[in-house]
């Protein structure tokens, strides 16, 4: 499947393991876990010492997760750190701690303006928020609102901010509402949602009331571009501003747009 591809270098386990994802007691899972552990022990970082000063905060995080606390602020972390019985970490050490925990997949922390004030203790919380909006249509059955949103996104590639507010106000998804702004910032940071940038004739930003969801658009490759030999090497270009404007008008007819197109 990956022969001749750079991805071959990532296939380090030679055994072929077939796992039944519908069976949580599948015996092949033990075999796969054993292979992963064996491969992990071969990594150059295996066996390296970790700072003991990280342990109290790790235990605090685990305690919060058991209490169903999924997101905390950086200020919450500083308060926990200040109660350290031995020596509180400095701000620089806290940043190292957060980046390390993020790197090993225990938490999600983005050291970016607008995102660096929150810490997601349970990464699946973010994933569940994504799935409430972007998912396969089969998972929307029985929920008329989500089915309507799915149809709109697949046809026009957009979702309104009001629709997200209404969806997350439902009992099933209410857990996302208190952290709505943060979750949407993460989604735009990861390009899952794209907020359009529109400007009036005076170059003042016009607030948008919707997001683009490009990954949901379903279209046929009529010109054979995806089958062309140079597909992986080429950069997708907008050859004219009219192309971009016509796409925008699918949803927001008559809006003013200022954009720069860089021809490569």
PDB file of C-alpha atoms in Angstrom:
ATOM      1  CA  UNK A   1       0.000   0.000   0.000  1.00  0.00           C
ATOM      2  CA  UNK A   2       2.810   2.413   0.887  1.00  0.00           C
ATOM      3  CA  UNK A   3       5.455   0.914  -1.408  1.00  0.00           C
ATOM      4  CA  UNK A   4       7.545   3.647  -3.001  1.00  0.00           C
ATOM      5  CA  UNK A   5       6.149   6.239  -0.600  1.00  0.00           C
ATOM      6  CA  UNK A   6       8.046   8.156   2.127  1.00  0.00           C
ATOM      7  CA  UNK A   7       5.490   6.694   4.536  1.00  0.00           C
ATOM      8  CA  UNK A   8       7.268   3.341   4.296  1.00  0.00           C
ATOM      9  CA  UNK A   9       9.867   4.613   6.767  1.00  0.00           C
ATOM     10  CA  UNK A  10       7.149   4.832   9.425  1.00  0.00           C
ATOM     11  CA  UNK A  11       6.185   1.164   9.127  1.00  0.00           C
ATOM     12  CA  UNK A  12       8.504  -0.299  11.736  1.00  0.00           C
ATOM     13  CA  UNK A  13       6.431  -3.298  12.853  1.00  0.00           C
ATOM     14  CA  UNK A  14       6.750  -6.199  10.457  1.00  0.00           C
ATOM     15  CA  UNK A  15       3.902  -8.304  11.851  1.00  0.00           C
ATOM     16  CA  UNK A  16       0.501  -8.009  10.245  1.00  0.00           C
ATOM     17  CA  UNK A  17      -2.079  -7.668  12.984  1.00  0.00           C
ATOM     18  CA  UNK A  18      -5.767  -7.680  12.119  1.00  0.00           C
ATOM     19  CA  UNK A  19      -7.851  -6.056  14.839  1.00  0.00           C
ATOM     20  CA  UNK A  20     -11.625  -6.163  15.176  1.00  0.00           C
ATOM     21  CA  UNK A  21     -12.437  -2.598  16.252  1.00  0.00           C
ATOM     22  CA  UNK A  22     -15.932  -3.680  17.289  1.00  0.00           C
ATOM     23  CA  UNK A  23     -14.663  -6.178  19.836  1.00  0.00           C
ATOM     24  CA  UNK A  24     -13.048  -4.556  22.867  1.00  0.00           C
ATOM     25  CA  UNK A  25     -11.857  -7.991  24.012  1.00  0.00           C
ATOM     26  CA  UNK A  26     -10.167  -8.851  20.723  1.00  0.00           C
ATOM     27  CA  UNK A  27      -7.085 -10.961  21.668  1.00  0.00           C
ATOM     28  CA  UNK A  28      -5.119  -9.339  18.845  1.00  0.00           C
ATOM     29  CA  UNK A  29      -5.075  -6.129  20.896  1.00  0.00           C
ATOM     30  CA  UNK A  30      -2.699  -7.754  23.396  1.00  0.00           C
ATOM     31  CA  UNK A  31      -0.414  -8.770  20.570  1.00  0.00           C
ATOM     32  CA  UNK A  32      -0.445  -5.270  19.125  1.00  0.00           C
ATOM     33  CA  UNK A  33       0.223  -3.733  22.550  1.00  0.00           C
ATOM     34  CA  UNK A  34       3.201  -6.054  23.016  1.00  0.00           C
ATOM     35  CA  UNK A  35       4.644  -5.029  19.636  1.00  0.00           C
ATOM     36  CA  UNK A  36       4.238  -1.331  20.450  1.00  0.00           C
ATOM     37  CA  UNK A  37       5.983  -1.722  23.814  1.00  0.00           C
ATOM     38  CA  UNK A  38       8.847  -3.645  22.224  1.00  0.00           C
ATOM     39  CA  UNK A  39       9.284  -0.951  19.582  1.00  0.00           C
ATOM     40  CA  UNK A  40       9.072   1.800  22.209  1.00  0.00           C
ATOM     41  CA  UNK A  41      11.951   0.289  24.148  1.00  0.00           C
ATOM     42  CA  UNK A  42      14.127   0.648  21.055  1.00  0.00           C
ATOM     43  CA  UNK A  43      13.613   4.413  20.918  1.00  0.00           C
ATOM     44  CA  UNK A  44      16.576   6.607  21.985  1.00  0.00           C
ATOM     45  CA  UNK A  45      14.456   8.398  24.605  1.00  0.00           C
ATOM     46  CA  UNK A  46      13.452   5.174  26.383  1.00  0.00           C
ATOM     47  CA  UNK A  47      14.736   5.045  29.947  1.00  0.00           C
ATOM     48  CA  UNK A  48      15.561   8.731  30.229  1.00  0.00           C
ATOM     49  CA  UNK A  49      14.936  10.259  33.629  1.00  0.00           C
ATOM     50  CA  UNK A  50      12.031  12.656  34.103  1.00  0.00           C
ATOM     51  CA  UNK A  51      12.069  15.579  36.547  1.00  0.00           C
ATOM     52  CA  UNK A  52      10.489  14.572  39.849  1.00  0.00           C
ATOM     53  CA  UNK A  53       9.069  18.076  40.166  1.00  0.00           C
ATOM     54  CA  UNK A  54       6.613  17.227  37.355  1.00  0.00           C
ATOM     55  CA  UNK A  55       4.993  14.384  39.300  1.00  0.00           C
ATOM     56  CA  UNK A  56       2.783  16.456  41.678  1.00  0.00           C
ATOM     57  CA  UNK A  57       1.209  18.347  38.776  1.00  0.00           C
ATOM     58  CA  UNK A  58       0.673  15.127  36.836  1.00  0.00           C
ATOM     59  CA  UNK A  59      -1.163  13.703  39.850  1.00  0.00           C
ATOM     60  CA  UNK A  60      -3.221  16.896  40.125  1.00  0.00           C
ATOM     61  CA  UNK A  61      -4.245  16.562  36.479  1.00  0.00           C
ATOM     62  CA  UNK A  62      -5.303  12.944  36.994  1.00  0.00           C
ATOM     63  CA  UNK A  63      -7.352  13.959  40.030  1.00  0.00           C
ATOM     64  CA  UNK A  64      -9.129  16.694  38.049  1.00  0.00           C
ATOM     65  CA  UNK A  65      -9.921  14.291  35.214  1.00  0.00           C
ATOM     66  CA  UNK A  66     -11.538  11.896  37.696  1.00  0.00           C
ATOM     67  CA  UNK A  67     -13.715  14.840  38.762  1.00  0.00           C
ATOM     68  CA  UNK A  68     -14.735  15.367  35.102  1.00  0.00           C
ATOM     69  CA  UNK A  69     -12.711  18.576  34.776  1.00  0.00           C
ATOM     70  CA  UNK A  70     -11.524  18.555  31.175  1.00  0.00           C
ATOM     71  CA  UNK A  71     -10.184  22.093  30.640  1.00  0.00           C
ATOM     72  CA  UNK A  72      -8.386  24.464  32.997  1.00  0.00           C
ATOM     73  CA  UNK A  73      -6.836  27.889  32.556  1.00  0.00           C
ATOM     74  CA  UNK A  74      -3.175  28.745  32.880  1.00  0.00           C
ATOM     75  CA  UNK A  75      -4.119  30.706  35.999  1.00  0.00           C
ATOM     76  CA  UNK A  76      -5.620  27.543  37.517  1.00  0.00           C
ATOM     77  CA  UNK A  77      -2.314  25.805  36.861  1.00  0.00           C
ATOM     78  CA  UNK A  78      -0.342  28.591  38.531  1.00  0.00           C
ATOM     79  CA  UNK A  79      -2.528  28.307  41.646  1.00  0.00           C
ATOM     80  CA  UNK A  80      -1.957  24.545  41.804  1.00  0.00           C
ATOM     81  CA  UNK A  81       1.749  25.071  41.285  1.00  0.00           C
ATOM     82  CA  UNK A  82       1.895  27.665  44.081  1.00  0.00           C
ATOM     83  CA  UNK A  83       0.624  25.030  46.524  1.00  0.00           C
ATOM     84  CA  UNK A  84       3.559  22.748  45.739  1.00  0.00           C
ATOM     85  CA  UNK A  85       4.934  21.592  49.126  1.00  0.00           C
ATOM     86  CA  UNK A  86       8.594  21.631  48.066  1.00  0.00           C
ATOM     87  CA  UNK A  87       9.398  24.113  45.303  1.00  0.00           C
ATOM     88  CA  UNK A  88       6.921  25.607  42.845  1.00  0.00           C
ATOM     89  CA  UNK A  89       7.981  25.551  39.215  1.00  0.00           C
ATOM     90  CA  UNK A  90       8.934  28.797  37.553  1.00  0.00           C
ATOM     91  CA  UNK A  91       6.850  30.051  34.617  1.00  0.00           C
ATOM     92  CA  UNK A  92       9.549  28.815  32.238  1.00  0.00           C
ATOM     93  CA  UNK A  93       9.507  25.369  33.871  1.00  0.00           C
ATOM     94  CA  UNK A  94       5.713  25.286  33.699  1.00  0.00           C
ATOM     95  CA  UNK A  95       5.929  25.930  29.964  1.00  0.00           C
ATOM     96  CA  UNK A  96       8.405  23.046  29.585  1.00  0.00           C
ATOM     97  CA  UNK A  97       6.094  20.816  31.621  1.00  0.00           C
ATOM     98  CA  UNK A  98       3.079  21.675  29.450  1.00  0.00           C
ATOM     99  CA  UNK A  99       4.951  21.167  26.190  1.00  0.00           C
ATOM    100  CA  UNK A 100       6.270  17.814  27.384  1.00  0.00           C
ATOM    101  CA  UNK A 101       2.810  16.631  28.460  1.00  0.00           C
ATOM    102  CA  UNK A 102       1.458  17.755  25.085  1.00  0.00           C
ATOM    103  CA  UNK A 103       4.254  15.955  23.211  1.00  0.00           C
ATOM    104  CA  UNK A 104       3.479  12.609  24.855  1.00  0.00           C
ATOM    105  CA  UNK A 105      -0.255  13.032  24.251  1.00  0.00           C
ATOM    106  CA  UNK A 106      -1.454  13.393  27.831  1.00  0.00           C
ATOM    107  CA  UNK A 107      -2.834  16.903  27.375  1.00  0.00           C
ATOM    108  CA  UNK A 108      -3.398  19.454  24.629  1.00  0.00           C
ATOM    109  CA  UNK A 109      -1.615  22.761  24.981  1.00  0.00           C
ATOM    110  CA  UNK A 110      -1.007  25.237  22.168  1.00  0.00           C
ATOM    111  CA  UNK A 111       1.666  27.829  22.816  1.00  0.00           C
ATOM    112  CA  UNK A 112      -0.027  30.316  20.505  1.00  0.00           C
ATOM    113  CA  UNK A 113      -1.618  33.726  21.205  1.00  0.00           C
ATOM    114  CA  UNK A 114      -5.273  33.248  22.065  1.00  0.00           C
ATOM    115  CA  UNK A 115      -4.815  29.559  22.868  1.00  0.00           C
ATOM    116  CA  UNK A 116      -2.043  29.579  25.461  1.00  0.00           C
ATOM    117  CA  UNK A 117      -4.398  30.507  28.303  1.00  0.00           C
ATOM    118  CA  UNK A 118      -6.139  27.118  28.352  1.00  0.00           C
ATOM    119  CA  UNK A 119      -5.033  23.528  28.903  1.00  0.00           C
ATOM    120  CA  UNK A 120      -7.089  20.543  27.791  1.00  0.00           C
ATOM    121  CA  UNK A 121      -6.533  17.780  30.334  1.00  0.00           C
ATOM    122  CA  UNK A 122      -8.475  15.206  28.328  1.00  0.00           C
ATOM    123  CA  UNK A 123      -7.680  15.304  24.574  1.00  0.00           C
ATOM    124  CA  UNK A 124     -10.805  13.281  23.767  1.00  0.00           C
ATOM    125  CA  UNK A 125     -12.852  16.295  24.901  1.00  0.00           C
ATOM    126  CA  UNK A 126     -11.559  18.248  21.899  1.00  0.00           C
ATOM    127  CA  UNK A 127     -12.122  15.269  19.599  1.00  0.00           C
ATOM    128  CA  UNK A 128     -15.719  14.886  20.792  1.00  0.00           C
ATOM    129  CA  UNK A 129     -16.320  18.584  20.124  1.00  0.00           C
ATOM    130  CA  UNK A 130     -14.982  18.154  16.581  1.00  0.00           C
ATOM    131  CA  UNK A 131     -17.160  15.094  16.014  1.00  0.00           C
ATOM    132  CA  UNK A 132     -20.288  16.920  17.122  1.00  0.00           C
ATOM    133  CA  UNK A 133     -19.868  19.114  14.026  1.00  0.00           C
ATOM    134  CA  UNK A 134     -17.746  17.181  11.539  1.00  0.00           C
ATOM    135  CA  UNK A 135     -18.607  13.519  11.202  1.00  0.00           C
ATOM    136  CA  UNK A 136     -20.035  10.944   8.837  1.00  0.00           C
ATOM    137  CA  UNK A 137     -23.702  11.310   7.994  1.00  0.00           C
ATOM    138  CA  UNK A 138     -24.463   7.878   9.436  1.00  0.00           C
ATOM    139  CA  UNK A 139     -23.732   9.259  12.917  1.00  0.00           C
ATOM    140  CA  UNK A 140     -26.334  12.007  12.466  1.00  0.00           C
ATOM    141  CA  UNK A 141     -29.309   9.683  12.050  1.00  0.00           C
ATOM    142  CA  UNK A 142     -32.178  10.548  14.340  1.00  0.00           C
ATOM    143  CA  UNK A 143     -30.906  14.100  14.919  1.00  0.00           C
ATOM    144  CA  UNK A 144     -32.677  16.354  12.443  1.00  0.00           C
ATOM    145  CA  UNK A 145     -30.602  19.405  13.276  1.00  0.00           C
ATOM    146  CA  UNK A 146     -27.300  17.621  12.685  1.00  0.00           C
ATOM    147  CA  UNK A 147     -28.610  16.023   9.495  1.00  0.00           C
ATOM    148  CA  UNK A 148     -29.557  19.468   8.174  1.00  0.00           C
ATOM    149  CA  UNK A 149     -26.134  20.833   9.127  1.00  0.00           C
ATOM    150  CA  UNK A 150     -24.412  17.906   7.422  1.00  0.00           C
ATOM    151  CA  UNK A 151     -26.366  18.506   4.204  1.00  0.00           C
ATOM    152  CA  UNK A 152     -25.484  22.209   4.242  1.00  0.00           C
ATOM    153  CA  UNK A 153     -21.790  21.555   4.902  1.00  0.00           C
ATOM    154  CA  UNK A 154     -21.532  18.876   2.217  1.00  0.00           C
ATOM    155  CA  UNK A 155     -23.221  21.101  -0.383  1.00  0.00           C
ATOM    156  CA  UNK A 156     -21.783  24.529   0.400  1.00  0.00           C
ATOM    157  CA  UNK A 157     -18.929  23.841   2.789  1.00  0.00           C
ATOM    158  CA  UNK A 158     -20.150  26.267   5.447  1.00  0.00           C
ATOM    159  CA  UNK A 159     -21.658  26.265   8.922  1.00  0.00           C
ATOM    160  CA  UNK A 160     -23.073  29.312  10.668  1.00  0.00           C
ATOM    161  CA  UNK A 161     -21.943  30.363  14.118  1.00  0.00           C
ATOM    162  CA  UNK A 162     -25.582  30.467  15.165  1.00  0.00           C
ATOM    163  CA  UNK A 163     -25.988  26.816  14.157  1.00  0.00           C
ATOM    164  CA  UNK A 164     -23.041  25.821  16.364  1.00  0.00           C
ATOM    165  CA  UNK A 165     -24.531  27.790  19.271  1.00  0.00           C
ATOM    166  CA  UNK A 166     -27.868  26.031  18.833  1.00  0.00           C
ATOM    167  CA  UNK A 167     -26.241  22.605  18.516  1.00  0.00           C
ATOM    168  CA  UNK A 168     -24.101  22.987  21.626  1.00  0.00           C
ATOM    169  CA  UNK A 169     -27.059  24.282  23.620  1.00  0.00           C
ATOM    170  CA  UNK A 170     -28.666  20.836  23.278  1.00  0.00           C
ATOM    171  CA  UNK A 171     -28.409  18.595  26.319  1.00  0.00           C
ATOM    172  CA  UNK A 172     -26.267  16.013  24.511  1.00  0.00           C
ATOM    173  CA  UNK A 173     -23.587  18.585  23.599  1.00  0.00           C
ATOM    174  CA  UNK A 174     -23.988  21.079  26.434  1.00  0.00           C
ATOM    175  CA  UNK A 175     -20.590  20.136  27.849  1.00  0.00           C
ATOM    176  CA  UNK A 176     -18.954  22.129  25.023  1.00  0.00           C
ATOM    177  CA  UNK A 177     -20.901  25.348  25.567  1.00  0.00           C
ATOM    178  CA  UNK A 178     -18.892  26.747  28.535  1.00  0.00           C
ATOM    179  CA  UNK A 179     -15.669  26.460  26.503  1.00  0.00           C
ATOM    180  CA  UNK A 180     -17.199  27.430  23.168  1.00  0.00           C
ATOM    181  CA  UNK A 181     -14.803  30.278  22.334  1.00  0.00           C
ATOM    182  CA  UNK A 182     -11.733  28.207  23.175  1.00  0.00           C
ATOM    183  CA  UNK A 183     -12.940  25.171  21.224  1.00  0.00           C
ATOM    184  CA  UNK A 184     -13.689  27.251  18.139  1.00  0.00           C
ATOM    185  CA  UNK A 185     -10.267  28.894  18.400  1.00  0.00           C
ATOM    186  CA  UNK A 186      -8.656  25.444  18.450  1.00  0.00           C
ATOM    187  CA  UNK A 187     -10.694  24.347  15.441  1.00  0.00           C
ATOM    188  CA  UNK A 188      -9.668  27.405  13.440  1.00  0.00           C
ATOM    189  CA  UNK A 189      -6.046  26.987  14.559  1.00  0.00           C
ATOM    190  CA  UNK A 190      -6.087  23.437  13.177  1.00  0.00           C
ATOM    191  CA  UNK A 191      -7.887  24.597   9.993  1.00  0.00           C
ATOM    192  CA  UNK A 192     -10.858  22.373  10.737  1.00  0.00           C
ATOM    193  CA  UNK A 193     -12.959  25.525  10.567  1.00  0.00           C
ATOM    194  CA  UNK A 194     -11.886  28.560   8.547  1.00  0.00           C
ATOM    195  CA  UNK A 195     -13.227  31.989   9.408  1.00  0.00           C
ATOM    196  CA  UNK A 196     -13.417  34.167   6.272  1.00  0.00           C
ATOM    197  CA  UNK A 197     -11.651  37.507   6.279  1.00  0.00           C
ATOM    198  CA  UNK A 198     -13.817  40.165   4.685  1.00  0.00           C
ATOM    199  CA  UNK A 199     -13.272  43.915   4.562  1.00  0.00           C
ATOM    200  CA  UNK A 200     -15.337  46.957   3.707  1.00  0.00           C
ATOM    201  CA  UNK A 201     -14.157  49.661   1.232  1.00  0.00           C
ATOM    202  CA  UNK A 202     -12.283  51.348   4.109  1.00  0.00           C
ATOM    203  CA  UNK A 203     -10.396  48.121   4.834  1.00  0.00           C
ATOM    204  CA  UNK A 204     -12.159  47.574   8.149  1.00  0.00           C
ATOM    205  CA  UNK A 205     -12.746  43.948   9.088  1.00  0.00           C
ATOM    206  CA  UNK A 206     -16.327  42.753   8.611  1.00  0.00           C
ATOM    207  CA  UNK A 207     -17.225  40.130  11.247  1.00  0.00           C
ATOM    208  CA  UNK A 208     -18.284  36.862   9.647  1.00  0.00           C
ATOM    209  CA  UNK A 209     -21.264  34.898  10.913  1.00  0.00           C
ATOM    210  CA  UNK A 210     -20.128  31.566   9.470  1.00  0.00           C
ATOM    211  CA  UNK A 211     -17.142  29.270   8.992  1.00  0.00           C
ATOM    212  CA  UNK A 212     -15.914  27.373   5.965  1.00  0.00           C
ATOM    213  CA  UNK A 213     -15.675  23.608   6.454  1.00  0.00           C
ATOM    214  CA  UNK A 214     -13.715  22.609   3.373  1.00  0.00           C
ATOM    215  CA  UNK A 215     -13.218  19.003   4.488  1.00  0.00           C
ATOM    216  CA  UNK A 216     -16.968  18.388   4.269  1.00  0.00           C
ATOM    217  CA  UNK A 217     -17.394  19.437   0.639  1.00  0.00           C
ATOM    218  CA  UNK A 218     -18.217  16.553  -1.647  1.00  0.00           C
ATOM    219  CA  UNK A 219     -17.377  17.155  -5.292  1.00  0.00           C
ATOM    220  CA  UNK A 220     -16.304  15.105  -8.289  1.00  0.00           C
ATOM    221  CA  UNK A 221     -12.889  15.466  -9.886  1.00  0.00           C
ATOM    222  CA  UNK A 222     -14.201  16.403 -13.328  1.00  0.00           C
ATOM    223  CA  UNK A 223     -10.864  17.536 -14.770  1.00  0.00           C
ATOM    224  CA  UNK A 224      -8.776  14.553 -13.648  1.00  0.00           C
ATOM    225  CA  UNK A 225      -6.528  16.670 -11.427  1.00  0.00           C
ATOM    226  CA  UNK A 226      -6.407  14.120  -8.607  1.00  0.00           C
ATOM    227  CA  UNK A 227      -5.278  11.443 -11.056  1.00  0.00           C
ATOM    228  CA  UNK A 228      -2.505  13.533 -12.610  1.00  0.00           C
ATOM    229  CA  UNK A 229       1.089  12.294 -11.993  1.00  0.00           C
ATOM    230  CA  UNK A 230       2.157  15.676 -10.671  1.00  0.00           C
ATOM    231  CA  UNK A 231      -0.680  15.953  -8.119  1.00  0.00           C
ATOM    232  CA  UNK A 232       1.599  15.486  -5.094  1.00  0.00           C
ATOM    233  CA  UNK A 233       4.122  18.033  -6.333  1.00  0.00           C
ATOM    234  CA  UNK A 234       1.830  20.813  -7.414  1.00  0.00           C
ATOM    235  CA  UNK A 235       0.502  23.622  -5.275  1.00  0.00           C
ATOM    236  CA  UNK A 236      -3.157  24.396  -5.554  1.00  0.00           C
ATOM    237  CA  UNK A 237      -3.597  27.917  -6.889  1.00  0.00           C
ATOM    238  CA  UNK A 238      -6.456  30.328  -7.275  1.00  0.00           C
ATOM    239  CA  UNK A 239      -5.952  31.550 -10.836  1.00  0.00           C
ATOM    240  CA  UNK A 240      -8.386  34.409 -10.520  1.00  0.00           C
ATOM    241  CA  UNK A 241     -10.125  36.368  -7.830  1.00  0.00           C
ATOM    242  CA  UNK A 242     -13.417  35.541  -9.561  1.00  0.00           C
ATOM    243  CA  UNK A 243     -12.933  31.865  -8.703  1.00  0.00           C
ATOM    244  CA  UNK A 244     -12.736  32.647  -5.010  1.00  0.00           C
ATOM    245  CA  UNK A 245     -15.566  35.162  -5.121  1.00  0.00           C
ATOM    246  CA  UNK A 246     -17.918  32.759  -6.880  1.00  0.00           C
ATOM    247  CA  UNK A 247     -17.317  30.217  -4.121  1.00  0.00           C
ATOM    248  CA  UNK A 248     -18.054  32.776  -1.429  1.00  0.00           C
ATOM    249  CA  UNK A 249     -21.290  33.798  -3.123  1.00  0.00           C
ATOM    250  CA  UNK A 250     -22.585  30.240  -2.758  1.00  0.00           C
ATOM    251  CA  UNK A 251     -23.298  31.124   0.814  1.00  0.00           C
ATOM    252  CA  UNK A 252     -22.967  34.845   1.328  1.00  0.00           C
ATOM    253  CA  UNK A 253     -24.324  36.598  -1.720  1.00  0.00           C
ATOM    254  CA  UNK A 254     -23.385  40.224  -2.169  1.00  0.00           C
ATOM    255  CA  UNK A 255     -20.679  40.364   0.506  1.00  0.00           C
ATOM    256  CA  UNK A 256     -17.702  42.663   0.079  1.00  0.00           C
ATOM    257  CA  UNK A 257     -14.366  40.949  -0.236  1.00  0.00           C
ATOM    258  CA  UNK A 258     -10.802  42.107  -0.402  1.00  0.00           C
ATOM    259  CA  UNK A 259      -8.215  39.429  -1.020  1.00  0.00           C
ATOM    260  CA  UNK A 260      -4.698  39.022  -2.253  1.00  0.00           C
ATOM    261  CA  UNK A 261      -3.885  36.251  -4.676  1.00  0.00           C
ATOM    262  CA  UNK A 262      -0.301  35.133  -4.908  1.00  0.00           C
ATOM    263  CA  UNK A 263       0.590  33.452  -8.164  1.00  0.00           C
ATOM    264  CA  UNK A 264       3.316  30.907  -7.606  1.00  0.00           C
TER     265      UNK A 264
END
